[in-house]
PDB file of N, CA and C in Angstrom:
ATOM      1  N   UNK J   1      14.484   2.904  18.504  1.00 62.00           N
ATOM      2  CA  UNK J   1      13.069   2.589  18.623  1.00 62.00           C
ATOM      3  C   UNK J   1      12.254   3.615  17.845  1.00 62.00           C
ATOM      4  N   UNK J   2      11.095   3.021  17.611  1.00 73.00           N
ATOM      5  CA  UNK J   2      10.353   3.905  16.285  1.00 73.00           C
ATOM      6  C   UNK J   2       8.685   4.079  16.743  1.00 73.00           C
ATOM      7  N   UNK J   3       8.194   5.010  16.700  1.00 75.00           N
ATOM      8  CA  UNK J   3       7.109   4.811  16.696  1.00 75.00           C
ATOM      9  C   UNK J   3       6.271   3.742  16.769  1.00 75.00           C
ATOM     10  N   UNK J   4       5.497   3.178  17.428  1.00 73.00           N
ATOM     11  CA  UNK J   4       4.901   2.514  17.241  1.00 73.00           C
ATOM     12  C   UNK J   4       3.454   2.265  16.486  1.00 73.00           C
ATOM     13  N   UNK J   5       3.233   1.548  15.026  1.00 73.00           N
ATOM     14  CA  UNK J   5       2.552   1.720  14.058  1.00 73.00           C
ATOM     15  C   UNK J   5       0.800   1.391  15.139  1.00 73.00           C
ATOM     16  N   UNK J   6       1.000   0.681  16.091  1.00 74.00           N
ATOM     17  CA  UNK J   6      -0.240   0.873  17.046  1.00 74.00           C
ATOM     18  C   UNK J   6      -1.066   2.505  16.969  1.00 74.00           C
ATOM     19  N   UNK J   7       0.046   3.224  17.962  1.00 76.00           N
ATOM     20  CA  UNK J   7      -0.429   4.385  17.583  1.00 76.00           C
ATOM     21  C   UNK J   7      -0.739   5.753  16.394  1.00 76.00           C
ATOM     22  N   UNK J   8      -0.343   4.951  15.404  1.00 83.00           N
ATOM     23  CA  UNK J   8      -0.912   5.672  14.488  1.00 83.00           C
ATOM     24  C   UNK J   8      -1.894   5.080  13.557  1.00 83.00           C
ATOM     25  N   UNK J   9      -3.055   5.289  14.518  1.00 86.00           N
ATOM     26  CA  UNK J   9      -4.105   4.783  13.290  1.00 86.00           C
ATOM     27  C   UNK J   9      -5.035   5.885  12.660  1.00 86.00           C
ATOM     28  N   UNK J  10      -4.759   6.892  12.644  1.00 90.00           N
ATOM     29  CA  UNK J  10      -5.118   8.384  11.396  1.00 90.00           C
ATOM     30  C   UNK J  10      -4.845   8.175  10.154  1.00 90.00           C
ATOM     31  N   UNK J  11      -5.745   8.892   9.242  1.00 91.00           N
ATOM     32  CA  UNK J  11      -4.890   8.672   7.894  1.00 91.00           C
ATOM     33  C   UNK J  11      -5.479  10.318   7.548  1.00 91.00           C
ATOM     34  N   UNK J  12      -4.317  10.704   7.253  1.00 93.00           N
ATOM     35  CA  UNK J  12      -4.841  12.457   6.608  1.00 93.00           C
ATOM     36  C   UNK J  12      -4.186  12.504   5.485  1.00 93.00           C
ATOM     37  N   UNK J  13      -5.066  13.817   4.993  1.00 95.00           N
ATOM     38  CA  UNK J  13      -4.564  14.084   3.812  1.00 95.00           C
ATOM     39  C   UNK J  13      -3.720  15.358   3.575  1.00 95.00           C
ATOM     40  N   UNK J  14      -2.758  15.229   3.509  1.00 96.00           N
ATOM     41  CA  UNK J  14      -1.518  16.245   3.060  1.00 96.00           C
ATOM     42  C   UNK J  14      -1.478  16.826   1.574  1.00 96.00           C
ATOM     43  N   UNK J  15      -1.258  18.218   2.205  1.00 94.00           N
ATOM     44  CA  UNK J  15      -0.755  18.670   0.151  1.00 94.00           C
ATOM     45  C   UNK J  15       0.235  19.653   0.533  1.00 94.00           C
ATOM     46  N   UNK J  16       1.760  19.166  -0.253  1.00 91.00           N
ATOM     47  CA  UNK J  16       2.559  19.941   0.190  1.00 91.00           C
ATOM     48  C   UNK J  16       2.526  21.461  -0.419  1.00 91.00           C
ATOM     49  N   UNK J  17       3.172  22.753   0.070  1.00 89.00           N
ATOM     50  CA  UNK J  17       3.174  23.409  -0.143  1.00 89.00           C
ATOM     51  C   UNK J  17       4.094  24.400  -1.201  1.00 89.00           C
ATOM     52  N   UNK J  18       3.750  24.304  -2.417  1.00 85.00           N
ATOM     53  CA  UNK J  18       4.953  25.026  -3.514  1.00 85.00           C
ATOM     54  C   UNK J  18       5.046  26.043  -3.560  1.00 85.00           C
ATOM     55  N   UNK J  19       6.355  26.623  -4.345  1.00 75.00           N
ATOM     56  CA  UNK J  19       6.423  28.582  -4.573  1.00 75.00           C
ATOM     57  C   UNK J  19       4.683  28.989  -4.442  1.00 75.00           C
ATOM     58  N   UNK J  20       5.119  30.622  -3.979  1.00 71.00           N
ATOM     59  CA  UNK J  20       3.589  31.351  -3.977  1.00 71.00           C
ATOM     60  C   UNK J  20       3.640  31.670  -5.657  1.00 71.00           C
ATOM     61  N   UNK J  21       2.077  31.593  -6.068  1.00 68.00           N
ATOM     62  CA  UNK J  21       1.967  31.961  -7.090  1.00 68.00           C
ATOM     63  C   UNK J  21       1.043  33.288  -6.842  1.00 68.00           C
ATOM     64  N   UNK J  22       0.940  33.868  -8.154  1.00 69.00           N
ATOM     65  CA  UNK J  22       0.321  34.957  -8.299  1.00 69.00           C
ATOM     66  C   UNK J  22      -0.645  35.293  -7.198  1.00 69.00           C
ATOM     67  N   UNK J  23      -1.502  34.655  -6.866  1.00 72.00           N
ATOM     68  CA  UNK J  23      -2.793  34.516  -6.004  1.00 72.00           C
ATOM     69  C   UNK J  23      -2.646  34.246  -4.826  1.00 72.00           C
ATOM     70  N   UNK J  24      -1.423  34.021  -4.535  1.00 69.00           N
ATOM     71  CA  UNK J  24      -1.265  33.169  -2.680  1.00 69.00           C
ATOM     72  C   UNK J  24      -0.090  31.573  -2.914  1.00 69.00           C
ATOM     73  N   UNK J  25      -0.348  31.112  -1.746  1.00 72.00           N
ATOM     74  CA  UNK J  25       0.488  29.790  -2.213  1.00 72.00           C
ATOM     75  C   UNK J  25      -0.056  28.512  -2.976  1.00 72.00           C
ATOM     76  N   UNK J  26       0.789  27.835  -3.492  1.00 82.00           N
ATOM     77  CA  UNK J  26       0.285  26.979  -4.354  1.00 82.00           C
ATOM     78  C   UNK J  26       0.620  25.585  -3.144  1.00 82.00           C
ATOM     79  N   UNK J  27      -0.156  24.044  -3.989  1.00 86.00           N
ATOM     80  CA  UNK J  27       0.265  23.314  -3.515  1.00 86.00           C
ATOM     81  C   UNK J  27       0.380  21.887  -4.366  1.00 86.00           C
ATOM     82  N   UNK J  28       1.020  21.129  -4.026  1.00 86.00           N
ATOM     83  CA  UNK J  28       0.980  19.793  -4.918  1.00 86.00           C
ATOM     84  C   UNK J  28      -0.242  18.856  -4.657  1.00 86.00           C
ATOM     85  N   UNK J  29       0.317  17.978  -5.082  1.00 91.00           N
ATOM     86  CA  UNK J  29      -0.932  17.144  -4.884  1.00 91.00           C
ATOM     87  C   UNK J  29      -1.107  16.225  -3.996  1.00 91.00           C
ATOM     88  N   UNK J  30      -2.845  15.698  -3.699  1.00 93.00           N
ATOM     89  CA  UNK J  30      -3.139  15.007  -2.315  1.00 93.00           C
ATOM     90  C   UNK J  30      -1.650  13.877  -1.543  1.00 93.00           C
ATOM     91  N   UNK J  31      -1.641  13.619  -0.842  1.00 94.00           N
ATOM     92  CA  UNK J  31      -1.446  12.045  -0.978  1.00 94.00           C
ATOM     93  C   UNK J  31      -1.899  12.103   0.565  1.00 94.00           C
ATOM     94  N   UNK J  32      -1.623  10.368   1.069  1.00 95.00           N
ATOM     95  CA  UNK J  32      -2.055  10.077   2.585  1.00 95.00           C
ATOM     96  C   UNK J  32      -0.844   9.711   3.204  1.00 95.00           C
ATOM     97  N   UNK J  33      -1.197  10.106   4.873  1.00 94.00           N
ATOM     98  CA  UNK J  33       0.150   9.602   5.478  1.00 94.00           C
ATOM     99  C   UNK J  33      -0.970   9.237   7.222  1.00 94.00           C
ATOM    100  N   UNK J  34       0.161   8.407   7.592  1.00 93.00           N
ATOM    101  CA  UNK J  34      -0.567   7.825   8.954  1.00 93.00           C
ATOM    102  C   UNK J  34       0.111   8.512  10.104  1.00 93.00           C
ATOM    103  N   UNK J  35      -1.133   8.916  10.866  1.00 93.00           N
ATOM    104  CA  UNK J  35      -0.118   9.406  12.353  1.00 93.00           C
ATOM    105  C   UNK J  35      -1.361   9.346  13.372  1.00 93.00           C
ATOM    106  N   UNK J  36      -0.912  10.334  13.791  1.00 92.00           N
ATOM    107  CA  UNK J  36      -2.210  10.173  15.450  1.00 92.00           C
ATOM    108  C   UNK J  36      -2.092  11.546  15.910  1.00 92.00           C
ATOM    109  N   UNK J  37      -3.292  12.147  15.774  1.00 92.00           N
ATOM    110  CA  UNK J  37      -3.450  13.635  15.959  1.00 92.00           C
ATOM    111  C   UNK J  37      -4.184  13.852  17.312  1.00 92.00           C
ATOM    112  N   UNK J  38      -3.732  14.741  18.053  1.00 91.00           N
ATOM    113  CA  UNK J  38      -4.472  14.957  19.515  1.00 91.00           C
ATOM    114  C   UNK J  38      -4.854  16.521  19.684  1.00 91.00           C
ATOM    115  N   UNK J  39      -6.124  16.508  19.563  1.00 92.00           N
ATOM    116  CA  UNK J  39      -7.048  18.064  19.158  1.00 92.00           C
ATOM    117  C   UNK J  39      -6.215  18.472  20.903  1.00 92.00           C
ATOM    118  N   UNK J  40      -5.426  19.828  21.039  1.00 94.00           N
ATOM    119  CA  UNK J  40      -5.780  20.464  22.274  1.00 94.00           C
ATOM    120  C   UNK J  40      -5.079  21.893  21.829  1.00 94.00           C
ATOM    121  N   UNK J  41      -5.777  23.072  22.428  1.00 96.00           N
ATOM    122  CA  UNK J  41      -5.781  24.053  21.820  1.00 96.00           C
ATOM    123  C   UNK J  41      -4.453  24.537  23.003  1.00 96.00           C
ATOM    124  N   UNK J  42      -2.984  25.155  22.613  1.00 94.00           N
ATOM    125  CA  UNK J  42      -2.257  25.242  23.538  1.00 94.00           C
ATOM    126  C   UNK J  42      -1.084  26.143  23.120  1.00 94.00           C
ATOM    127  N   UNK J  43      -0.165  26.785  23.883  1.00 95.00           N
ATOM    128  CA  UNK J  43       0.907  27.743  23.292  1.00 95.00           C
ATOM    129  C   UNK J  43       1.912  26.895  23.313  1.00 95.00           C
ATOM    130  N   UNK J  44       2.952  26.665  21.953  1.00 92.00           N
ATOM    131  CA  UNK J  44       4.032  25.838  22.264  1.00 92.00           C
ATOM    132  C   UNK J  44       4.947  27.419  21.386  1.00 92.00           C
ATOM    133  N   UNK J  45       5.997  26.942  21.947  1.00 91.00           N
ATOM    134  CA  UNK J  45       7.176  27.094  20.969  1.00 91.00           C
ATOM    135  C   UNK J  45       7.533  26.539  19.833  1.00 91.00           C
ATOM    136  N   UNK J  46       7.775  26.713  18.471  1.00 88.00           N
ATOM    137  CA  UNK J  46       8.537  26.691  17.609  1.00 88.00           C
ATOM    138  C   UNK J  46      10.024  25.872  17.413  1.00 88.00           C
ATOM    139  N   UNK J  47      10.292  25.340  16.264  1.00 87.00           N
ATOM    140  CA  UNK J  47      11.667  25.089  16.729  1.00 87.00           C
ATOM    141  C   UNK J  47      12.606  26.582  16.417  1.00 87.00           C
ATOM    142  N   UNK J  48      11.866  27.823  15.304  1.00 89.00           N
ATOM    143  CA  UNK J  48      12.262  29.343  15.345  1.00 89.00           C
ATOM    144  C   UNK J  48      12.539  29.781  16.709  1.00 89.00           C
ATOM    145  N   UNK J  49      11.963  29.579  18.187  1.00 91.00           N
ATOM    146  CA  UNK J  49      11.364  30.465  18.995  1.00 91.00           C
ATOM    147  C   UNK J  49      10.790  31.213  19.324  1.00 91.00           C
ATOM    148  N   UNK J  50       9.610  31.073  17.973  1.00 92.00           N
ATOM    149  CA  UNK J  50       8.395  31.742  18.382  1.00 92.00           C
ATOM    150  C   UNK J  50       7.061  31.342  19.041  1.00 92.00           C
ATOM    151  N   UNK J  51       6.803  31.961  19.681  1.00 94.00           N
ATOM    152  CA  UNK J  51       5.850  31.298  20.409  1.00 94.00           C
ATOM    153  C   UNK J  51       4.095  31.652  19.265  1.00 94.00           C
ATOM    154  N   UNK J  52       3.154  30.225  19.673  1.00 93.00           N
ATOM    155  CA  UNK J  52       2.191  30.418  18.366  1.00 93.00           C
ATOM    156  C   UNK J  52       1.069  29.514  19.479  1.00 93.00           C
ATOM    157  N   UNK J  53      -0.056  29.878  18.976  1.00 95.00           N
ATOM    158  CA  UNK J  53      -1.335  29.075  19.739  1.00 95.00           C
ATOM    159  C   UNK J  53      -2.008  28.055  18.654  1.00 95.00           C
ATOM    160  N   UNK J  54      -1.390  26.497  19.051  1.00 95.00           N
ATOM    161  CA  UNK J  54      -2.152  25.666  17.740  1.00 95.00           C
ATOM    162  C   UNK J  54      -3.398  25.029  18.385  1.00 95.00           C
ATOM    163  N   UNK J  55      -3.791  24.301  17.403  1.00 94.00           N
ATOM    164  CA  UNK J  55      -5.154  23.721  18.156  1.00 94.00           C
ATOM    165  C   UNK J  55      -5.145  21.939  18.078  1.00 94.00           C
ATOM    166  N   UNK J  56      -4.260  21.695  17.873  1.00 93.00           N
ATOM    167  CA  UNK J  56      -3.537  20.144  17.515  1.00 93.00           C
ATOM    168  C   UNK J  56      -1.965  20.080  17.406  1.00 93.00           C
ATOM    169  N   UNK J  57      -1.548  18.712  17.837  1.00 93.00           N
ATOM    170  CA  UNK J  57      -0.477  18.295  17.797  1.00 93.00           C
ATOM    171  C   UNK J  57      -0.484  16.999  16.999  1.00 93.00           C
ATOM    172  N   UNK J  58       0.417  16.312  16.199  1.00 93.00           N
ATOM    173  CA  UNK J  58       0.639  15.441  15.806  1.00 93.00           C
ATOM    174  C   UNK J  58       1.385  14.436  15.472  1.00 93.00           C
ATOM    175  N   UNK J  59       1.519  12.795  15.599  1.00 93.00           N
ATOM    176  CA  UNK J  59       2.912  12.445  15.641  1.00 93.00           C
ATOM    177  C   UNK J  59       3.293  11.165  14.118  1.00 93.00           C
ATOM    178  N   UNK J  60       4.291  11.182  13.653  1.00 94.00           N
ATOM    179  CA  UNK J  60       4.183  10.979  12.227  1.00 94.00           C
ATOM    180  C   UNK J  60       5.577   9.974  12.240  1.00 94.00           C
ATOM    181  N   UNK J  61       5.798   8.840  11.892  1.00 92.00           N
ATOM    182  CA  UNK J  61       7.054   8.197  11.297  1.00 92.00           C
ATOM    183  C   UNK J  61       8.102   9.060  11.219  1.00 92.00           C
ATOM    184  N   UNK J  62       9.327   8.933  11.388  1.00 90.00           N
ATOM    185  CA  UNK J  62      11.053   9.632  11.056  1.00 90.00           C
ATOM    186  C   UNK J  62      10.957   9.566   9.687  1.00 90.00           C
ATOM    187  N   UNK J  63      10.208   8.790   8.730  1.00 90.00           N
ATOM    188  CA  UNK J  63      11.160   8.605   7.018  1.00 90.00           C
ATOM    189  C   UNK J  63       9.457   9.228   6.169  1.00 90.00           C
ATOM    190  N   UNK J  64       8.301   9.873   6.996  1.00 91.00           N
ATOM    191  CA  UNK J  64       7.399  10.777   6.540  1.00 91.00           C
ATOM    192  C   UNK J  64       7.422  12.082   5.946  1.00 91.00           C
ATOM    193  N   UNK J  65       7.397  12.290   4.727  1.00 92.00           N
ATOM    194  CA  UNK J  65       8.008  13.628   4.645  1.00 92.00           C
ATOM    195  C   UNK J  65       6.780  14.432   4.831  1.00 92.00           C
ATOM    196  N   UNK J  66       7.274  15.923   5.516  1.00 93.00           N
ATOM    197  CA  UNK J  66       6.302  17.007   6.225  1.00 93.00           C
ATOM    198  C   UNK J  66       7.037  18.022   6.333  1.00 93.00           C
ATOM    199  N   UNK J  67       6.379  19.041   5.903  1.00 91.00           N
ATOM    200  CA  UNK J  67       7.191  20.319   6.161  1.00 91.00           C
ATOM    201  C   UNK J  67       5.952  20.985   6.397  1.00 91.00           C
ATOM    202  N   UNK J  68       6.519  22.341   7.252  1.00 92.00           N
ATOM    203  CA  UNK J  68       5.717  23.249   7.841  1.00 92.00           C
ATOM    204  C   UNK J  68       5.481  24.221   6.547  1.00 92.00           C
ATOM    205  N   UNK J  69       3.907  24.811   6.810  1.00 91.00           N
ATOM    206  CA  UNK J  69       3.216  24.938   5.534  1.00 91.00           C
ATOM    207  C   UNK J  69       2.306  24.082   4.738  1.00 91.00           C
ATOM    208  N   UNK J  70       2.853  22.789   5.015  1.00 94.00           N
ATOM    209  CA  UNK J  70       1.530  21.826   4.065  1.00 94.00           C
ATOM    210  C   UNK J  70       0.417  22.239   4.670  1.00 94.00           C
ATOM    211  N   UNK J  71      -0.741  21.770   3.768  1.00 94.00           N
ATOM    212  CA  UNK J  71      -2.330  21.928   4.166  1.00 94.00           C
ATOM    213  C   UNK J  71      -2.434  20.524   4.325  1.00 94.00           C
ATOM    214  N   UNK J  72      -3.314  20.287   5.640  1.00 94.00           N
ATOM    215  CA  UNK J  72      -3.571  19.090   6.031  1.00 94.00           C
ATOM    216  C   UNK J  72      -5.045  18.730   6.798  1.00 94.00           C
ATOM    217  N   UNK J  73      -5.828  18.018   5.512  1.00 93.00           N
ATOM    218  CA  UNK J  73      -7.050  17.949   5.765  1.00 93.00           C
ATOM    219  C   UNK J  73      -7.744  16.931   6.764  1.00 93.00           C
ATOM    220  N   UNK J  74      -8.049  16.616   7.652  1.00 89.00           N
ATOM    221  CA  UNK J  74      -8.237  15.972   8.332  1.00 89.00           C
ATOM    222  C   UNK J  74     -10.101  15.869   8.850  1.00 89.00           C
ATOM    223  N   UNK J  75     -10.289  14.901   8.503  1.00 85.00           N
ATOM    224  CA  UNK J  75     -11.968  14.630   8.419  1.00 85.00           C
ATOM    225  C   UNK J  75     -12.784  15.880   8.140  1.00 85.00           C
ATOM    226  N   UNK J  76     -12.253  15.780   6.508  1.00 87.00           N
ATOM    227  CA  UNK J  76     -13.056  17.033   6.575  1.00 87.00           C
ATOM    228  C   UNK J  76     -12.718  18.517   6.662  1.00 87.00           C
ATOM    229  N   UNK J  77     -11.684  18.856   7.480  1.00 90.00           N
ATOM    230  CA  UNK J  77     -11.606  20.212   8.219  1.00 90.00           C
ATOM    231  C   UNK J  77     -10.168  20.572   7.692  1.00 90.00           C
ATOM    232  N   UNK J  78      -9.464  21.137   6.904  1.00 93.00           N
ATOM    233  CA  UNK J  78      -8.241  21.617   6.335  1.00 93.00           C
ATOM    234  C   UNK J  78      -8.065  22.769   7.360  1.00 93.00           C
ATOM    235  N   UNK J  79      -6.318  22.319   7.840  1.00 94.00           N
ATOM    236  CA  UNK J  79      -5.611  23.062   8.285  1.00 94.00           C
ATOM    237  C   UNK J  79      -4.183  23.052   8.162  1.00 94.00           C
ATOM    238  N   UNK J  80      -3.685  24.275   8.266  1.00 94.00           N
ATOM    239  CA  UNK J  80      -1.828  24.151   8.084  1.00 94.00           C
ATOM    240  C   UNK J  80      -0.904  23.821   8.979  1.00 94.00           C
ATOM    241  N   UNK J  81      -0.131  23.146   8.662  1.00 95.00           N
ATOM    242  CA  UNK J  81       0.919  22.421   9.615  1.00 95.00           C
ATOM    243  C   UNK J  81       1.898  23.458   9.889  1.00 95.00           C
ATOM    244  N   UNK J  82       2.058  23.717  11.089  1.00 94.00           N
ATOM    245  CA  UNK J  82       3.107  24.976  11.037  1.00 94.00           C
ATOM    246  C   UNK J  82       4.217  24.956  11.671  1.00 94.00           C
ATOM    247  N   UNK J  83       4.537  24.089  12.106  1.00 94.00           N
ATOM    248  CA  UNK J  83       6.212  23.533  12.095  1.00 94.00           C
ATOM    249  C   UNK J  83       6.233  22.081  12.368  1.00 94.00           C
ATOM    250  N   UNK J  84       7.302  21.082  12.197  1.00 95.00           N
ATOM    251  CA  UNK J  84       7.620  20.084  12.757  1.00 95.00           C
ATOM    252  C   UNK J  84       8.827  19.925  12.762  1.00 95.00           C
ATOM    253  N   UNK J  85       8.788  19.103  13.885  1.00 93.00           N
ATOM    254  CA  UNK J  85      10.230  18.466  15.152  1.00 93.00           C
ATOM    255  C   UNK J  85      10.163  17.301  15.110  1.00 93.00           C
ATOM    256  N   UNK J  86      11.848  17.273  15.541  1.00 92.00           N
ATOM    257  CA  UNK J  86      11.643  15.353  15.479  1.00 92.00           C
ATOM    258  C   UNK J  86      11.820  15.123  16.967  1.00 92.00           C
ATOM    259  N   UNK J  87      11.827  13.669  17.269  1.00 90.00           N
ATOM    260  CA  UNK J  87      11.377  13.276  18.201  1.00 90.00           C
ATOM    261  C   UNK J  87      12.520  12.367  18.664  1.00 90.00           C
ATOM    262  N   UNK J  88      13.519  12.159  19.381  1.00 91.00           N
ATOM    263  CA  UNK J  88      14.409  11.422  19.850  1.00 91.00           C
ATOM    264  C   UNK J  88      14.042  10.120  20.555  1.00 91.00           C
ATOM    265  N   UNK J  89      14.608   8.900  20.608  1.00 85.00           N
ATOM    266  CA  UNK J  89      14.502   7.719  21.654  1.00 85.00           C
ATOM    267  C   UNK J  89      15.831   7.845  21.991  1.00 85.00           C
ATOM    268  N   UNK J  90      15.712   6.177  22.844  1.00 85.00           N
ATOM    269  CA  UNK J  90      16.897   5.822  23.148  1.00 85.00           C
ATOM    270  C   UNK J  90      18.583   6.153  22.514  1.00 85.00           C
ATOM    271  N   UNK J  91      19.572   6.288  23.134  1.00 84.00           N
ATOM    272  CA  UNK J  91      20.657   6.359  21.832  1.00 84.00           C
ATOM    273  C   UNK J  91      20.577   7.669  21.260  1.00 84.00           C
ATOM    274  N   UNK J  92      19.605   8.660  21.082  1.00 83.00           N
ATOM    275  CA  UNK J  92      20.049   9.673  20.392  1.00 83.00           C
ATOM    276  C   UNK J  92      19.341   9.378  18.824  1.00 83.00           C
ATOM    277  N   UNK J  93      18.439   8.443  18.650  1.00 87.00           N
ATOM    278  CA  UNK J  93      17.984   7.830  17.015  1.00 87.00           C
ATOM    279  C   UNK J  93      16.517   8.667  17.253  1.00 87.00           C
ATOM    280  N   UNK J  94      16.588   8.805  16.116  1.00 88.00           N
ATOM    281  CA  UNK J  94      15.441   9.498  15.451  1.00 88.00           C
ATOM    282  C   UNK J  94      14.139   8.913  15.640  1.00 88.00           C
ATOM    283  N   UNK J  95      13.460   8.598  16.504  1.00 88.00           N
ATOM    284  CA  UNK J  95      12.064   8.037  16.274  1.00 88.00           C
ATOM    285  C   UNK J  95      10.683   8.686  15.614  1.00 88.00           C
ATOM    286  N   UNK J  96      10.440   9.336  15.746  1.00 89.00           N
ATOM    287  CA  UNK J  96       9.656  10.309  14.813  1.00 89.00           C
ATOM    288  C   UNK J  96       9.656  11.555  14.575  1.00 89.00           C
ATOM    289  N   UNK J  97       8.482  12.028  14.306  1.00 93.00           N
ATOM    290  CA  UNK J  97       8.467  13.682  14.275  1.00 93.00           C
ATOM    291  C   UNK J  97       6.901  14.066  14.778  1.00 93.00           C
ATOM    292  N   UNK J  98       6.561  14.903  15.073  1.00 93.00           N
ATOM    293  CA  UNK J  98       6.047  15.957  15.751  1.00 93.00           C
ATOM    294  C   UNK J  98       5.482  17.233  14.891  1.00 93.00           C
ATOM    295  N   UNK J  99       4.065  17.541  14.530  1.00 95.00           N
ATOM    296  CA  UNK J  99       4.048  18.362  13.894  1.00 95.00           C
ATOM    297  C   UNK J  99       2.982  19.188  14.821  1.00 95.00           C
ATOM    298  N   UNK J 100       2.557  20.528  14.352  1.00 95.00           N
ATOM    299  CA  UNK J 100       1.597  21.042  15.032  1.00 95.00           C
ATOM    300  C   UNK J 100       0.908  21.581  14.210  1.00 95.00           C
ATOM    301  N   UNK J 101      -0.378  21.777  14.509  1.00 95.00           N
ATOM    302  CA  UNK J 101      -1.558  22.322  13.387  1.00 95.00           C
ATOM    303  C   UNK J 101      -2.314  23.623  14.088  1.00 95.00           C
ATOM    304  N   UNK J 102      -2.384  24.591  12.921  1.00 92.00           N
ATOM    305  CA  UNK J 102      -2.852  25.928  13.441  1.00 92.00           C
ATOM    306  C   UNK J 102      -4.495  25.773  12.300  1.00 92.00           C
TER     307      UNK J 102
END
């Protein structure tokens, strides 16, 4: 079972994150992806085990690509995604992933 495309009616804008260049990190370019973001400011764990205070959580398709580090602009307001997890169903199958925003 997969996400259900109901709940994701967000559309943000992602820019993944490339080598640091001279100045800081670099990044590629825009594109959009659909998920469903829920503003709550909270301490989670890491899949590292570190513990971090984000201010959003978010949930994204299994075949979405996301890595921790993208900048992810969302109405307006750019912020970094700083890890994501996937999300298990039934069976042990991959239903989505899980990102969190600092």
């Amino acid at each position: 079972m997969r996400v259900p495309s109901q709940l994701l009616r967000q559309h943000v804008q992602v820019r993944d994150r490339t080598e640091d260049i001279g100045d800081g990190p670099g990044y590629g370019p825009s594109r959009r992806i659909r998920c469903r973001v829920d503003w709550k400011t909270q301490l989670v764990r890491t899949s590292t085990g570190e513990d971090i205070t984000v201010v959003g959580t978010g949930i994204i398709r299994p075949d979405t690509q996301l890595a921790a580090g993208a900048e992810m602009t969302i109405d307006g307001d750019a912020r970094t995604v700083a890890d994501v997890v996937p999300i298990y169903g039934p069976g042990a199958k991959l239903a989505g992933r899980k990102f969190l925003i600092q």
